[in-house]
């Protein structure tokens, strides 16, 4: 394997490993470690990449070979990536599709350690008028009640909405509880005259659309 910068020129930045990307940021190693070894130590110091994102400059400096400048450069690169991703998020008034929403919510929810139910409320043109976390928990709990979903829908005059919840396991496969809850919401929607367009289940690298799976007609 060549040096990270050489590999970047040869295969493109999108084909580099996380270790190689971080090594490019670090630039140099130490007397005892190559830059790739130092990069690996930084990655192994944290349980997840999200923990690395949340690390302070002081925490990064606890790693041998990472001084204040390297710590700041790591933080700056992570923050830049975060802001770029955030700038591409669906905004109020923007037309929403399940595909765009699914990929946005993967970035937002993949590291959440507790299940959350999010509702995206839309007008008649499928433009987002409100996005709200309705509850935290699991869909079989009594707190996961359609009443709150439709209360907010009526309050913001939504014509339809999309549900999304994450699976902290990272696996977006639909459970029977997910299906039962969704069908319950659909039945309530028929009474209220407010349509459920889709229910997205969010994993750590992919999402599942109940409409695409044929669970929602």
mmCIF file of C-alpha atoms in Angstrom:
data_model
loop_
_atom_site.group_PDB
_atom_site.id
_atom_site.type_symbol
_atom_site.label_atom_id
_atom_site.label_comp_id
_atom_site.label_asym_id
_atom_site.label_seq_id
_atom_site.Cartn_x
_atom_site.Cartn_y
_atom_site.Cartn_z
ATOM 1 C CA UNK A 1 0.000 0.000 0.000
ATOM 2 C CA UNK A 2 1.388 3.407 -0.958
ATOM 3 C CA UNK A 3 1.391 6.554 1.116
ATOM 4 C CA UNK A 4 -2.070 8.101 1.615
ATOM 5 C CA UNK A 5 -1.384 11.153 -0.555
ATOM 6 C CA UNK A 6 -0.062 8.992 -3.384
ATOM 7 C CA UNK A 7 -3.069 6.698 -3.068
ATOM 8 C CA UNK A 8 -5.369 9.717 -3.186
ATOM 9 C CA UNK A 9 -3.877 10.783 -6.516
ATOM 10 C CA UNK A 10 -3.977 7.237 -7.889
ATOM 11 C CA UNK A 11 -7.469 6.072 -6.889
ATOM 12 C CA UNK A 12 -9.318 9.239 -5.826
ATOM 13 C CA UNK A 13 -10.212 10.485 -2.372
ATOM 14 C CA UNK A 14 -13.565 8.664 -2.383
ATOM 15 C CA UNK A 15 -11.740 5.310 -2.494
ATOM 16 C CA UNK A 16 -9.501 5.923 0.518
ATOM 17 C CA UNK A 17 -10.075 4.221 3.853
ATOM 18 C CA UNK A 18 -10.934 6.248 6.935
ATOM 19 C CA UNK A 19 -7.413 5.575 8.209
ATOM 20 C CA UNK A 20 -5.913 6.984 5.005
ATOM 21 C CA UNK A 21 -8.147 10.062 5.055
ATOM 22 C CA UNK A 22 -7.169 10.814 8.634
ATOM 23 C CA UNK A 23 -3.499 10.206 7.825
ATOM 24 C CA UNK A 24 -3.659 12.919 5.151
ATOM 25 C CA UNK A 25 -4.987 15.325 7.784
ATOM 26 C CA UNK A 26 -2.315 14.333 10.305
ATOM 27 C CA UNK A 27 0.418 14.705 7.622
ATOM 28 C CA UNK A 28 3.228 13.263 9.755
ATOM 29 C CA UNK A 29 3.693 10.538 12.300
ATOM 30 C CA UNK A 30 6.123 10.422 15.223
ATOM 31 C CA UNK A 31 9.626 9.021 15.715
ATOM 32 C CA UNK A 32 8.063 5.719 16.770
ATOM 33 C CA UNK A 33 5.004 5.653 14.492
ATOM 34 C CA UNK A 34 4.288 6.169 10.824
ATOM 35 C CA UNK A 35 1.462 8.527 9.975
ATOM 36 C CA UNK A 36 -0.767 5.533 9.170
ATOM 37 C CA UNK A 37 -0.014 3.975 12.552
ATOM 38 C CA UNK A 38 -0.825 7.241 14.286
ATOM 39 C CA UNK A 39 -4.039 7.509 12.296
ATOM 40 C CA UNK A 40 -5.025 4.002 13.370
ATOM 41 C CA UNK A 41 -4.308 4.857 17.012
ATOM 42 C CA UNK A 42 -6.565 7.920 16.813
ATOM 43 C CA UNK A 43 -9.394 5.859 15.295
ATOM 44 C CA UNK A 44 -9.012 3.068 17.862
ATOM 45 C CA UNK A 45 -9.030 5.588 20.710
ATOM 46 C CA UNK A 46 -12.730 6.247 20.075
ATOM 47 C CA UNK A 47 -15.550 3.700 20.001
ATOM 48 C CA UNK A 48 -17.200 5.271 16.952
ATOM 49 C CA UNK A 49 -16.533 8.009 14.407
ATOM 50 C CA UNK A 50 -19.316 9.969 16.092
ATOM 51 C CA UNK A 51 -17.257 9.930 19.311
ATOM 52 C CA UNK A 52 -14.302 11.266 17.317
ATOM 53 C CA UNK A 53 -16.529 14.048 15.970
ATOM 54 C CA UNK A 54 -17.563 14.995 19.519
ATOM 55 C CA UNK A 55 -14.014 14.921 20.928
ATOM 56 C CA UNK A 56 -12.570 18.182 22.223
ATOM 57 C CA UNK A 57 -9.104 19.464 21.358
ATOM 58 C CA UNK A 58 -8.004 18.486 24.856
ATOM 59 C CA UNK A 59 -9.299 14.931 24.408
ATOM 60 C CA UNK A 60 -7.515 14.573 21.080
ATOM 61 C CA UNK A 61 -4.276 15.776 22.657
ATOM 62 C CA UNK A 62 -4.397 12.866 25.108
ATOM 63 C CA UNK A 63 -3.331 10.662 22.179
ATOM 64 C CA UNK A 64 0.438 10.414 21.901
ATOM 65 C CA UNK A 65 1.592 12.153 18.746
ATOM 66 C CA UNK A 66 -1.409 14.485 18.472
ATOM 67 C CA UNK A 67 -0.527 18.025 19.473
ATOM 68 C CA UNK A 68 -2.687 21.117 19.541
ATOM 69 C CA UNK A 69 -2.248 21.901 15.828
ATOM 70 C CA UNK A 70 -3.106 18.366 14.691
ATOM 71 C CA UNK A 71 -6.097 18.316 17.048
ATOM 72 C CA UNK A 72 -7.386 21.608 15.621
ATOM 73 C CA UNK A 73 -6.931 20.397 12.042
ATOM 74 C CA UNK A 74 -8.886 17.208 12.777
ATOM 75 C CA UNK A 75 -11.678 19.214 14.397
ATOM 76 C CA UNK A 76 -11.777 21.729 11.542
ATOM 77 C CA UNK A 77 -12.005 19.011 8.865
ATOM 78 C CA UNK A 78 -14.791 17.194 10.708
ATOM 79 C CA UNK A 79 -16.703 20.428 11.263
ATOM 80 C CA UNK A 80 -16.372 21.384 7.591
ATOM 81 C CA UNK A 81 -17.764 18.005 6.518
ATOM 82 C CA UNK A 82 -20.605 18.361 9.009
ATOM 83 C CA UNK A 83 -21.535 21.827 7.737
ATOM 84 C CA UNK A 84 -21.436 20.696 4.101
ATOM 85 C CA UNK A 85 -23.762 17.790 4.907
ATOM 86 C CA UNK A 86 -26.037 20.074 6.911
ATOM 87 C CA UNK A 87 -26.255 22.589 4.060
ATOM 88 C CA UNK A 88 -27.770 19.864 1.868
ATOM 89 C CA UNK A 89 -30.565 19.046 4.292
ATOM 90 C CA UNK A 90 -34.168 19.390 3.220
ATOM 91 C CA UNK A 91 -35.430 22.768 4.340
ATOM 92 C CA UNK A 92 -38.861 24.136 5.130
ATOM 93 C CA UNK A 93 -40.764 24.804 1.920
ATOM 94 C CA UNK A 94 -38.710 22.330 -0.100
ATOM 95 C CA UNK A 95 -40.425 19.463 -1.929
ATOM 96 C CA UNK A 96 -39.738 16.197 -0.118
ATOM 97 C CA UNK A 97 -39.132 12.761 -1.634
ATOM 98 C CA UNK A 98 -38.615 9.541 0.311
ATOM 99 C CA UNK A 99 -35.254 9.009 -1.418
ATOM 100 C CA UNK A 100 -33.796 12.403 -0.487
ATOM 101 C CA UNK A 101 -35.269 12.253 2.993
ATOM 102 C CA UNK A 102 -33.984 8.733 3.611
ATOM 103 C CA UNK A 103 -30.384 9.677 2.844
ATOM 104 C CA UNK A 104 -30.617 12.850 4.903
ATOM 105 C CA UNK A 105 -31.983 10.960 7.897
ATOM 106 C CA UNK A 106 -29.237 8.320 7.707
ATOM 107 C CA UNK A 107 -26.713 11.111 8.322
ATOM 108 C CA UNK A 108 -28.849 12.581 11.088
ATOM 109 C CA UNK A 109 -29.943 9.419 12.927
ATOM 110 C CA UNK A 110 -27.341 6.701 12.310
ATOM 111 C CA UNK A 111 -25.491 7.316 15.584
ATOM 112 C CA UNK A 112 -28.558 7.775 17.785
ATOM 113 C CA UNK A 113 -28.490 5.130 20.486
ATOM 114 C CA UNK A 114 -32.202 5.352 21.265
ATOM 115 C CA UNK A 115 -35.119 4.854 18.900
ATOM 116 C CA UNK A 116 -36.757 8.103 17.761
ATOM 117 C CA UNK A 117 -39.910 8.666 15.725
ATOM 118 C CA UNK A 118 -39.739 11.702 13.442
ATOM 119 C CA UNK A 119 -42.696 13.073 11.491
ATOM 120 C CA UNK A 120 -42.233 15.248 8.406
ATOM 121 C CA UNK A 121 -45.416 17.222 7.735
ATOM 122 C CA UNK A 122 -46.156 18.272 4.151
ATOM 123 C CA UNK A 123 -48.574 20.584 2.378
ATOM 124 C CA UNK A 124 -50.569 19.702 -0.751
ATOM 125 C CA UNK A 125 -47.458 20.323 -2.907
ATOM 126 C CA UNK A 126 -45.375 17.896 -0.805
ATOM 127 C CA UNK A 127 -43.352 20.783 0.587
ATOM 128 C CA UNK A 128 -42.133 20.363 4.154
ATOM 129 C CA UNK A 129 -43.930 22.625 6.602
ATOM 130 C CA UNK A 130 -42.731 21.027 9.827
ATOM 131 C CA UNK A 131 -40.337 18.324 11.036
ATOM 132 C CA UNK A 132 -40.724 17.093 14.574
ATOM 133 C CA UNK A 133 -39.489 14.342 16.884
ATOM 134 C CA UNK A 134 -42.734 12.924 18.282
ATOM 135 C CA UNK A 135 -41.245 10.536 20.796
ATOM 136 C CA UNK A 136 -38.231 8.540 21.903
ATOM 137 C CA UNK A 137 -38.691 4.886 22.765
ATOM 138 C CA UNK A 138 -40.018 1.899 20.860
ATOM 139 C CA UNK A 139 -43.074 1.636 18.650
ATOM 140 C CA UNK A 140 -44.802 -0.858 20.946
ATOM 141 C CA UNK A 141 -44.904 1.569 23.867
ATOM 142 C CA UNK A 142 -48.150 3.332 24.715
ATOM 143 C CA UNK A 143 -46.421 6.687 24.180
ATOM 144 C CA UNK A 144 -46.227 5.894 20.453
ATOM 145 C CA UNK A 145 -49.817 6.965 19.952
ATOM 146 C CA UNK A 146 -51.314 8.322 16.717
ATOM 147 C CA UNK A 147 -53.046 11.078 18.671
ATOM 148 C CA UNK A 148 -49.889 13.172 18.995
ATOM 149 C CA UNK A 149 -48.976 12.704 15.324
ATOM 150 C CA UNK A 150 -52.360 13.951 14.145
ATOM 151 C CA UNK A 151 -52.597 16.678 16.769
ATOM 152 C CA UNK A 152 -49.498 18.315 15.282
ATOM 153 C CA UNK A 153 -50.745 17.622 11.732
ATOM 154 C CA UNK A 154 -53.981 19.486 12.398
ATOM 155 C CA UNK A 155 -52.170 22.312 14.162
ATOM 156 C CA UNK A 156 -49.852 22.966 11.191
ATOM 157 C CA UNK A 157 -52.573 22.259 8.581
ATOM 158 C CA UNK A 158 -50.648 19.377 7.003
ATOM 159 C CA UNK A 159 -52.166 17.574 4.028
ATOM 160 C CA UNK A 160 -49.996 14.485 4.438
ATOM 161 C CA UNK A 161 -46.878 13.327 6.242
ATOM 162 C CA UNK A 162 -43.955 10.902 6.247
ATOM 163 C CA UNK A 163 -42.924 8.888 9.291
ATOM 164 C CA UNK A 164 -39.325 7.908 9.988
ATOM 165 C CA UNK A 165 -37.762 6.028 12.848
ATOM 166 C CA UNK A 166 -34.290 4.662 13.431
ATOM 167 C CA UNK A 167 -33.165 1.204 14.473
ATOM 168 C CA UNK A 168 -30.210 1.684 16.866
ATOM 169 C CA UNK A 169 -28.995 -1.785 15.849
ATOM 170 C CA UNK A 170 -28.163 -0.303 12.429
ATOM 171 C CA UNK A 171 -30.381 -2.852 10.654
ATOM 172 C CA UNK A 172 -33.320 -1.160 8.882
ATOM 173 C CA UNK A 173 -35.306 -4.345 8.259
ATOM 174 C CA UNK A 174 -38.966 -3.886 9.183
ATOM 175 C CA UNK A 175 -40.276 -5.636 12.294
ATOM 176 C CA UNK A 176 -43.848 -6.791 12.828
ATOM 177 C CA UNK A 177 -44.207 -4.030 15.430
ATOM 178 C CA UNK A 178 -43.226 -1.490 12.764
ATOM 179 C CA UNK A 179 -45.854 -2.883 10.380
ATOM 180 C CA UNK A 180 -48.607 -2.984 13.017
ATOM 181 C CA UNK A 181 -47.870 0.577 14.110
ATOM 182 C CA UNK A 182 -47.862 1.827 10.514
ATOM 183 C CA UNK A 183 -51.203 0.187 9.706
ATOM 184 C CA UNK A 184 -52.664 1.735 12.839
ATOM 185 C CA UNK A 185 -51.512 5.170 11.663
ATOM 186 C CA UNK A 186 -52.975 4.565 8.189
ATOM 187 C CA UNK A 187 -56.391 3.697 9.636
ATOM 188 C CA UNK A 188 -56.395 6.851 11.740
ATOM 189 C CA UNK A 189 -55.399 8.851 8.669
ATOM 190 C CA UNK A 190 -58.452 7.626 6.783
ATOM 191 C CA UNK A 191 -60.649 9.052 9.535
ATOM 192 C CA UNK A 192 -58.711 12.327 9.778
ATOM 193 C CA UNK A 193 -58.304 12.785 6.024
ATOM 194 C CA UNK A 194 -54.532 13.206 6.395
ATOM 195 C CA UNK A 195 -52.522 10.720 4.336
ATOM 196 C CA UNK A 196 -49.423 8.824 5.412
ATOM 197 C CA UNK A 197 -47.152 8.918 2.334
ATOM 198 C CA UNK A 198 -44.398 6.654 3.597
ATOM 199 C CA UNK A 199 -42.706 5.235 6.673
ATOM 200 C CA UNK A 200 -38.917 5.086 6.517
ATOM 201 C CA UNK A 201 -36.861 2.824 8.753
ATOM 202 C CA UNK A 202 -33.362 4.244 9.162
ATOM 203 C CA UNK A 203 -30.258 2.100 9.618
ATOM 204 C CA UNK A 204 -26.630 3.115 9.855
ATOM 205 C CA UNK A 205 -25.826 2.888 6.123
ATOM 206 C CA UNK A 206 -29.188 2.376 4.402
ATOM 207 C CA UNK A 207 -32.885 2.979 4.884
ATOM 208 C CA UNK A 208 -36.013 1.019 4.023
ATOM 209 C CA UNK A 209 -39.173 2.539 2.545
ATOM 210 C CA UNK A 210 -42.404 0.787 3.493
ATOM 211 C CA UNK A 211 -44.051 2.159 0.355
ATOM 212 C CA UNK A 212 -41.355 0.689 -1.858
ATOM 213 C CA UNK A 213 -41.695 -2.605 0.034
ATOM 214 C CA UNK A 214 -45.451 -2.632 -0.654
ATOM 215 C CA UNK A 215 -46.459 -2.336 3.010
ATOM 216 C CA UNK A 216 -48.100 1.016 2.249
ATOM 217 C CA UNK A 217 -50.300 0.998 -0.865
#
